CSV table of C-alpha atoms (C1' of nucleotides) in Angstrom, one decimal:
chain,number,residue,atom,x,y,z
A,36,UNK,CA,-2.4,5.3,-17.7
A,37,UNK,CA,-1.1,5.5,-14.3
A,38,UNK,CA,0.2,2.3,-12.4
A,39,UNK,CA,0.3,2.0,-8.9
A,40,UNK,CA,1.8,-0.8,-6.6
A,41,UNK,CA,2.0,-1.8,-3.1
A,42,UNK,CA,4.3,-4.1,-1.2
A,43,UNK,CA,5.2,-5.2,2.2
A,44,UNK,CA,8.8,-5.9,1.5
A,45,UNK,CA,9.7,-6.9,5.1
A,46,UNK,CA,13.4,-5.3,4.8
A,47,UNK,CA,13.7,-3.1,1.8
A,48,UNK,CA,17.7,-3.3,1.9
A,49,UNK,CA,17.5,-7.3,2.3
A,50,UNK,CA,15.2,-7.7,-0.7
A,51,UNK,CA,16.2,-5.0,-2.9
A,52,UNK,CA,17.3,-7.5,-5.7
A,53,UNK,CA,13.6,-8.8,-5.5
A,54,UNK,CA,12.2,-5.3,-5.7
A,55,UNK,CA,14.5,-4.5,-8.7
A,56,UNK,CA,13.2,-7.6,-10.7
A,57,UNK,CA,9.4,-6.3,-9.7
A,58,UNK,CA,10.1,-3.2,-11.2
A,59,UNK,CA,11.7,-4.5,-14.4
A,60,UNK,CA,8.9,-6.9,-14.9
A,61,UNK,CA,5.8,-4.7,-13.8
A,62,UNK,CA,7.2,-1.0,-14.2
A,63,UNK,CA,4.7,0.3,-12.1
A,64,UNK,CA,4.8,4.3,-12.1
A,65,UNK,CA,4.5,4.3,-8.2
A,66,UNK,CA,5.5,1.7,-5.4
A,67,UNK,CA,4.2,1.8,-2.4
A,68,UNK,CA,6.4,-0.1,0.3
A,69,UNK,CA,5.9,-1.2,3.9
A,70,UNK,CA,8.2,-2.5,6.6
A,71,UNK,CA,11.2,-1.1,5.0
A,72,UNK,CA,13.2,-1.3,8.5
A,73,UNK,CA,15.4,1.3,7.8
A,74,UNK,CA,15.7,5.0,7.8
A,75,UNK,CA,16.1,7.6,5.0
A,76,UNK,CA,19.7,7.6,5.4
A,77,UNK,CA,20.3,4.0,4.9
A,78,UNK,CA,17.3,3.5,2.4
A,79,UNK,CA,18.7,2.2,-0.9
A,80,UNK,CA,18.4,5.3,-3.2
A,81,UNK,CA,21.0,4.6,-5.6
A,82,UNK,CA,19.4,1.1,-6.7
A,83,UNK,CA,15.8,2.9,-7.2
A,84,UNK,CA,17.3,5.9,-9.1
A,85,UNK,CA,19.2,3.5,-11.4
A,86,UNK,CA,15.8,2.0,-12.4
A,87,UNK,CA,14.2,5.6,-13.0
A,88,UNK,CA,12.6,5.9,-9.6
A,89,UNK,CA,13.9,9.2,-8.6
A,90,UNK,CA,11.1,10.5,-6.8
A,91,UNK,CA,10.4,9.4,-3.1
A,92,UNK,CA,8.9,10.1,0.3
A,93,UNK,CA,10.3,8.0,2.9
A,94,UNK,CA,9.1,7.7,6.4
A,95,UNK,CA,11.6,5.1,7.9
A,96,UNK,CA,12.3,3.7,11.3
A,97,UNK,CA,15.4,2.0,12.5
A,98,UNK,CA,14.9,-1.6,12.6
A,99,UNK,CA,11.0,-1.6,12.3
A,100,UNK,CA,8.1,-0.9,10.4
A,101,UNK,CA,8.8,2.3,8.1
A,102,UNK,CA,7.0,3.1,4.8
A,103,UNK,CA,8.4,4.6,1.5
A,104,UNK,CA,6.7,5.7,-1.7
A,105,UNK,CA,9.0,5.7,-4.8
A,106,UNK,CA,7.9,6.9,-8.1
A,107,UNK,CA,9.0,7.4,-11.6
A,108,UNK,CA,6.7,10.4,-12.0
A,109,UNK,CA,7.0,13.5,-10.1
A,110,UNK,CA,5.3,13.6,-6.4
A,111,UNK,CA,5.4,15.5,-3.1
A,112,UNK,CA,5.1,14.6,0.2
A,113,UNK,CA,1.8,15.4,1.5
A,114,UNK,CA,1.5,14.1,5.4
A,115,UNK,CA,2.6,11.9,7.9
A,116,UNK,CA,0.1,10.6,10.5
A,117,UNK,CA,1.1,8.8,13.7
A,118,UNK,CA,-2.3,7.4,14.6
A,119,UNK,CA,-0.7,5.4,17.7
A,120,UNK,CA,0.8,8.7,18.8
A,121,UNK,CA,3.8,6.5,19.8
A,122,UNK,CA,6.5,7.4,17.0
A,123,UNK,CA,6.1,4.3,15.1
A,124,UNK,CA,6.7,5.1,11.3
A,125,UNK,CA,3.4,3.7,9.5
A,126,UNK,CA,2.0,6.2,7.2
A,127,UNK,CA,2.8,8.6,4.6
A,128,UNK,CA,1.0,10.5,2.2
A,129,UNK,CA,2.1,11.8,-1.4
A,130,UNK,CA,0.3,14.1,-4.1
A,131,UNK,CA,1.0,13.1,-7.8
A,132,UNK,CA,2.5,16.3,-9.6
A,133,UNK,CA,2.9,15.0,-13.2
A,134,UNK,CA,0.8,12.2,-14.5
A,135,UNK,CA,-2.4,11.8,-12.3
A,136,UNK,CA,-1.8,15.1,-11.0
A,137,UNK,CA,-3.9,16.0,-7.7
A,138,UNK,CA,-4.0,12.3,-7.0
A,139,UNK,CA,-3.3,11.6,-3.1
A,140,UNK,CA,-1.8,8.4,-2.3
A,141,UNK,CA,-1.9,7.0,1.2
A,142,UNK,CA,0.4,4.7,2.2
A,143,UNK,CA,-0.2,2.9,5.4
A,144,UNK,CA,0.9,0.0,7.7
A,145,UNK,CA,-1.4,-0.9,10.0
A,146,UNK,CA,-0.2,-2.7,13.3
A,147,UNK,CA,-0.5,-6.3,13.1
A,148,UNK,CA,-1.8,-6.4,16.7
A,149,UNK,CA,0.0,-9.5,18.6
A,150,UNK,CA,-1.4,-12.9,19.0
A,151,UNK,CA,-4.1,-12.5,21.4
A,152,UNK,CA,-7.5,-10.9,20.2
A,153,UNK,CA,-8.3,-9.3,23.5
A,154,UNK,CA,-7.2,-5.9,24.4
A,155,UNK,CA,-7.3,-6.6,28.1
A,156,UNK,CA,-4.7,-9.2,27.7
A,157,UNK,CA,-2.8,-8.0,24.9
A,158,UNK,CA,-2.3,-4.2,24.4
A,159,UNK,CA,-1.0,-4.5,21.0
A,160,UNK,CA,-4.4,-5.6,20.1
A,161,UNK,CA,-6.1,-2.7,21.6
A,162,UNK,CA,-3.6,-0.4,20.0
A,163,UNK,CA,-4.5,-1.9,16.5
A,164,UNK,CA,-7.9,-1.1,16.9
A,165,UNK,CA,-7.3,2.4,18.4
A,166,UNK,CA,-5.0,3.0,15.2
A,167,UNK,CA,-8.3,2.0,13.1
A,168,UNK,CA,-10.9,4.3,15.1
A,169,UNK,CA,-8.2,7.2,14.6
A,170,UNK,CA,-7.9,6.6,11.0
A,171,UNK,CA,-11.7,6.5,10.6
A,172,UNK,CA,-12.0,9.8,12.1
A,173,UNK,CA,-9.2,11.0,9.5
A,174,UNK,CA,-11.2,9.4,6.7
A,175,UNK,CA,-14.5,11.3,7.5
A,176,UNK,CA,-12.9,14.5,6.7
A,177,UNK,CA,-11.0,13.7,3.3
A,178,UNK,CA,-12.6,15.8,0.6
A,179,UNK,CA,-10.6,14.9,-2.6
A,180,UNK,CA,-9.9,11.9,-4.6
A,181,UNK,CA,-7.6,9.3,-2.7
A,182,UNK,CA,-6.3,6.1,-2.9
A,183,UNK,CA,-5.1,4.2,0.4
A,184,UNK,CA,-3.2,1.2,0.1
A,185,UNK,CA,-0.9,-0.9,2.1
A,186,UNK,CA,-0.8,-3.7,4.6
A,187,UNK,CA,-3.8,-3.4,6.7
A,188,UNK,CA,-3.0,-6.6,8.6
A,189,UNK,CA,-7.1,-7.4,8.2
A,190,UNK,CA,-8.8,-10.1,6.0
A,191,UNK,CA,-12.3,-8.9,5.9
A,192,UNK,CA,-14.4,-11.3,3.9
A,193,UNK,CA,-14.8,-15.0,4.9
A,194,UNK,CA,-13.1,-15.7,1.7
A,195,UNK,CA,-10.3,-13.5,2.1
A,196,UNK,CA,-8.7,-16.7,4.2
A,197,UNK,CA,-8.1,-20.1,3.5
A,198,UNK,CA,-10.5,-21.2,6.2
A,199,UNK,CA,-12.8,-18.8,7.8
A,200,UNK,CA,-14.1,-20.8,10.8
A,201,UNK,CA,-10.7,-21.7,11.9
A,202,UNK,CA,-9.6,-18.0,11.8
A,203,UNK,CA,-12.3,-16.3,13.6
A,204,UNK,CA,-10.2,-16.5,16.8
A,205,UNK,CA,-6.9,-15.5,14.9
A,206,UNK,CA,-5.8,-11.8,15.0
A,207,UNK,CA,-6.3,-10.5,11.3
A,208,UNK,CA,-9.8,-12.0,10.8
A,209,UNK,CA,-11.6,-11.5,14.1
A,210,UNK,CA,-14.9,-10.1,14.0
A,211,UNK,CA,-14.1,-7.0,16.0
A,212,UNK,CA,-11.3,-6.3,13.6
A,213,UNK,CA,-13.6,-6.7,10.7
A,214,UNK,CA,-16.2,-4.6,12.1
A,215,UNK,CA,-13.6,-1.8,13.0
A,216,UNK,CA,-12.1,-1.6,9.6
A,217,UNK,CA,-15.8,-1.8,7.9
A,218,UNK,CA,-16.6,1.6,9.9
A,219,UNK,CA,-13.2,2.8,8.3
A,220,UNK,CA,-14.5,1.7,4.9
A,221,UNK,CA,-17.8,3.4,5.6
A,222,UNK,CA,-16.6,6.8,6.8
A,223,UNK,CA,-15.2,7.8,3.2
A,224,UNK,CA,-17.2,4.9,1.1
A,225,UNK,CA,-13.7,3.7,0.1
A,226,UNK,CA,-14.1,1.1,-2.7
A,227,UNK,CA,-12.1,-2.2,-2.1
A,228,UNK,CA,-10.5,-2.6,-5.7
A,229,UNK,CA,-9.3,-6.0,-4.8
A,230,UNK,CA,-12.7,-7.3,-4.5
A,231,UNK,CA,-14.0,-4.8,-7.7
A,232,UNK,CA,-11.8,-6.7,-9.8
A,233,UNK,CA,-11.7,-10.2,-8.2
A,234,UNK,CA,-15.0,-10.6,-6.9
A,235,UNK,CA,-16.0,-12.7,-3.8
A,236,UNK,CA,-15.8,-15.7,-3.4
A,237,UNK,CA,-12.8,-16.0,-5.7
A,238,UNK,CA,-9.6,-16.8,-4.2
A,239,UNK,CA,-7.6,-13.9,-3.7
A,240,UNK,CA,-4.4,-13.9,-1.2
A,241,UNK,CA,-1.5,-11.5,-0.6
A,242,UNK,CA,0.2,-13.2,2.4
A,243,UNK,CA,1.5,-16.7,3.5
A,244,UNK,CA,3.2,-17.0,6.6
A,245,UNK,CA,6.7,-18.0,6.7
A,246,UNK,CA,5.8,-20.9,9.3
A,247,UNK,CA,3.2,-22.4,7.2
A,248,UNK,CA,4.2,-21.9,3.3
A,249,UNK,CA,6.6,-25.0,3.5
A,250,UNK,CA,3.6,-27.1,3.8
A,251,UNK,CA,2.2,-26.2,0.5
A,252,UNK,CA,-1.4,-25.9,1.3
A,253,UNK,CA,-2.1,-22.3,0.2
A,254,UNK,CA,-2.9,-21.2,3.7
A,255,UNK,CA,-3.2,-17.5,2.5
A,256,UNK,CA,-4.6,-14.4,3.6
A,257,UNK,CA,-5.8,-11.1,2.0
A,258,UNK,CA,-3.9,-8.5,4.3
A,259,UNK,CA,-2.7,-5.9,1.7
A,260,UNK,CA,-5.5,-3.8,0.3
A,261,UNK,CA,-6.0,-1.1,-2.4
A,262,UNK,CA,-8.9,1.1,-1.6
A,263,UNK,CA,-10.0,4.2,-3.6
A,264,UNK,CA,-12.5,7.2,-3.3
A,265,UNK,CA,-15.8,6.2,-5.2
A,266,UNK,CA,-15.1,8.4,-8.0
A,267,UNK,CA,-11.2,7.3,-8.4
A,268,UNK,CA,-12.6,3.9,-8.2
A,269,UNK,CA,-14.4,4.3,-11.6
A,270,UNK,CA,-11.1,5.2,-13.1
A,271,UNK,CA,-9.5,1.9,-12.2
A,272,UNK,CA,-8.8,-0.3,-15.3
A,273,UNK,CA,-7.0,-3.2,-14.2
A,274,UNK,CA,-6.0,-4.6,-10.8
A,275,UNK,CA,-3.6,-7.7,-10.2
A,276,UNK,CA,-2.1,-9.6,-7.4
A,277,UNK,CA,1.5,-10.8,-8.4
A,278,UNK,CA,2.1,-13.7,-6.5
A,279,UNK,CA,5.2,-14.7,-8.4
A,280,UNK,CA,7.6,-13.1,-6.0
A,281,UNK,CA,6.4,-15.0,-3.2
A,282,UNK,CA,8.5,-18.0,-5.0
A,283,UNK,CA,11.6,-16.2,-5.5
A,284,UNK,CA,15.0,-16.3,-3.5
A,285,UNK,CA,14.7,-14.9,0.2
A,286,UNK,CA,11.2,-13.6,-0.3
A,287,UNK,CA,9.1,-11.4,1.7
A,288,UNK,CA,5.8,-13.2,3.3
A,289,UNK,CA,3.7,-10.7,1.4
A,290,UNK,CA,3.5,-10.4,-2.5
A,291,UNK,CA,2.8,-7.2,-4.4
A,292,UNK,CA,-0.3,-5.6,-5.9
A,293,UNK,CA,-0.7,-3.3,-8.8
A,294,UNK,CA,-3.6,-1.3,-10.1
A,295,UNK,CA,-4.0,0.6,-13.4
A,296,UNK,CA,-5.8,4.1,-13.4
A,297,UNK,CA,-7.1,6.0,-16.6
A,298,UNK,CA,-5.6,9.2,-15.3
B,13,DA,C1',-0.9,-30.8,18.9
B,14,DT,C1',0.6,-25.2,20.9
B,15,DG,C1',5.5,-26.2,17.0
B,16,DG,C1',7.1,-23.7,12.6
B,17,DT,C1',10.3,-19.3,10.0
B,18,DG,C1',12.3,-14.9,9.0
B,19,DG,C1',14.7,-9.8,9.8
B,20,DG,C1',16.9,-6.3,12.4
B,21,DT,C1',19.4,-5.6,16.5
B,22,DA,C1',22.0,-6.4,20.1
B,23,DG,C1',22.4,-9.6,23.7
B,24,DC,C1',15.5,-10.1,22.4
B,25,DC,C1',11.4,-7.8,20.0
B,26,DC,C1',8.3,-7.9,16.2
B,27,DA,C1',5.9,-10.0,12.6
DNA sequence: ATGGTGGGTAGCCCA
């Protein structure tokens, strides 16, 4: 069995105590982090190594964005894509070398897209859609079992948000984003593991805004995803959303997902 | 009724 987790940590240095608790409790073999907000030189390598996570691929950036994949099983860095061609660190791909040998894990942080869902008024929204289009062309050429995980910043299904109608004009749930993400899904035939194991319309959220969480109304959205190649999806044996960390001290606004594979 | 919270960086940008 190989277990793989993904978590938008929103500053790995600030939240290392939460990461340590999560690793102690869930013990995934591989953890894919997004929004580490630091570069390789200031990444908390020692803390991960002390817990046995001695393998890593860090694609960091000072202050913003940044992704890292850490592991207690051997891996090698496989690729780094810049689908906006603007230098932002939003992807790192690895290949497992020991248990799960040959599996490719793509760790991605899709741009949030700003506040206004109109590319003529908000360049960030256009950049988000363009990022997805370029990912789609890339995915069309994938020819080996691959798992893609991360913060997609899109909640695709009606039941992936607390109020579908109210969020139709809110970036993360607009029809044009959902349609663009669907074209990405179709390009490789990705299986959405979150919904393979927690079928619609069951409640399934991974993010609650800092602004609204205090209201206590469970106004969540499913922005984080784990998608598998068709053959790999059949080897997935369990999947869970670990909501506990959202209630821990100084939490990320996202919670981790974990999938287990019979590999 | 158009706020609210949070992180990193530097004298605001991003989410």
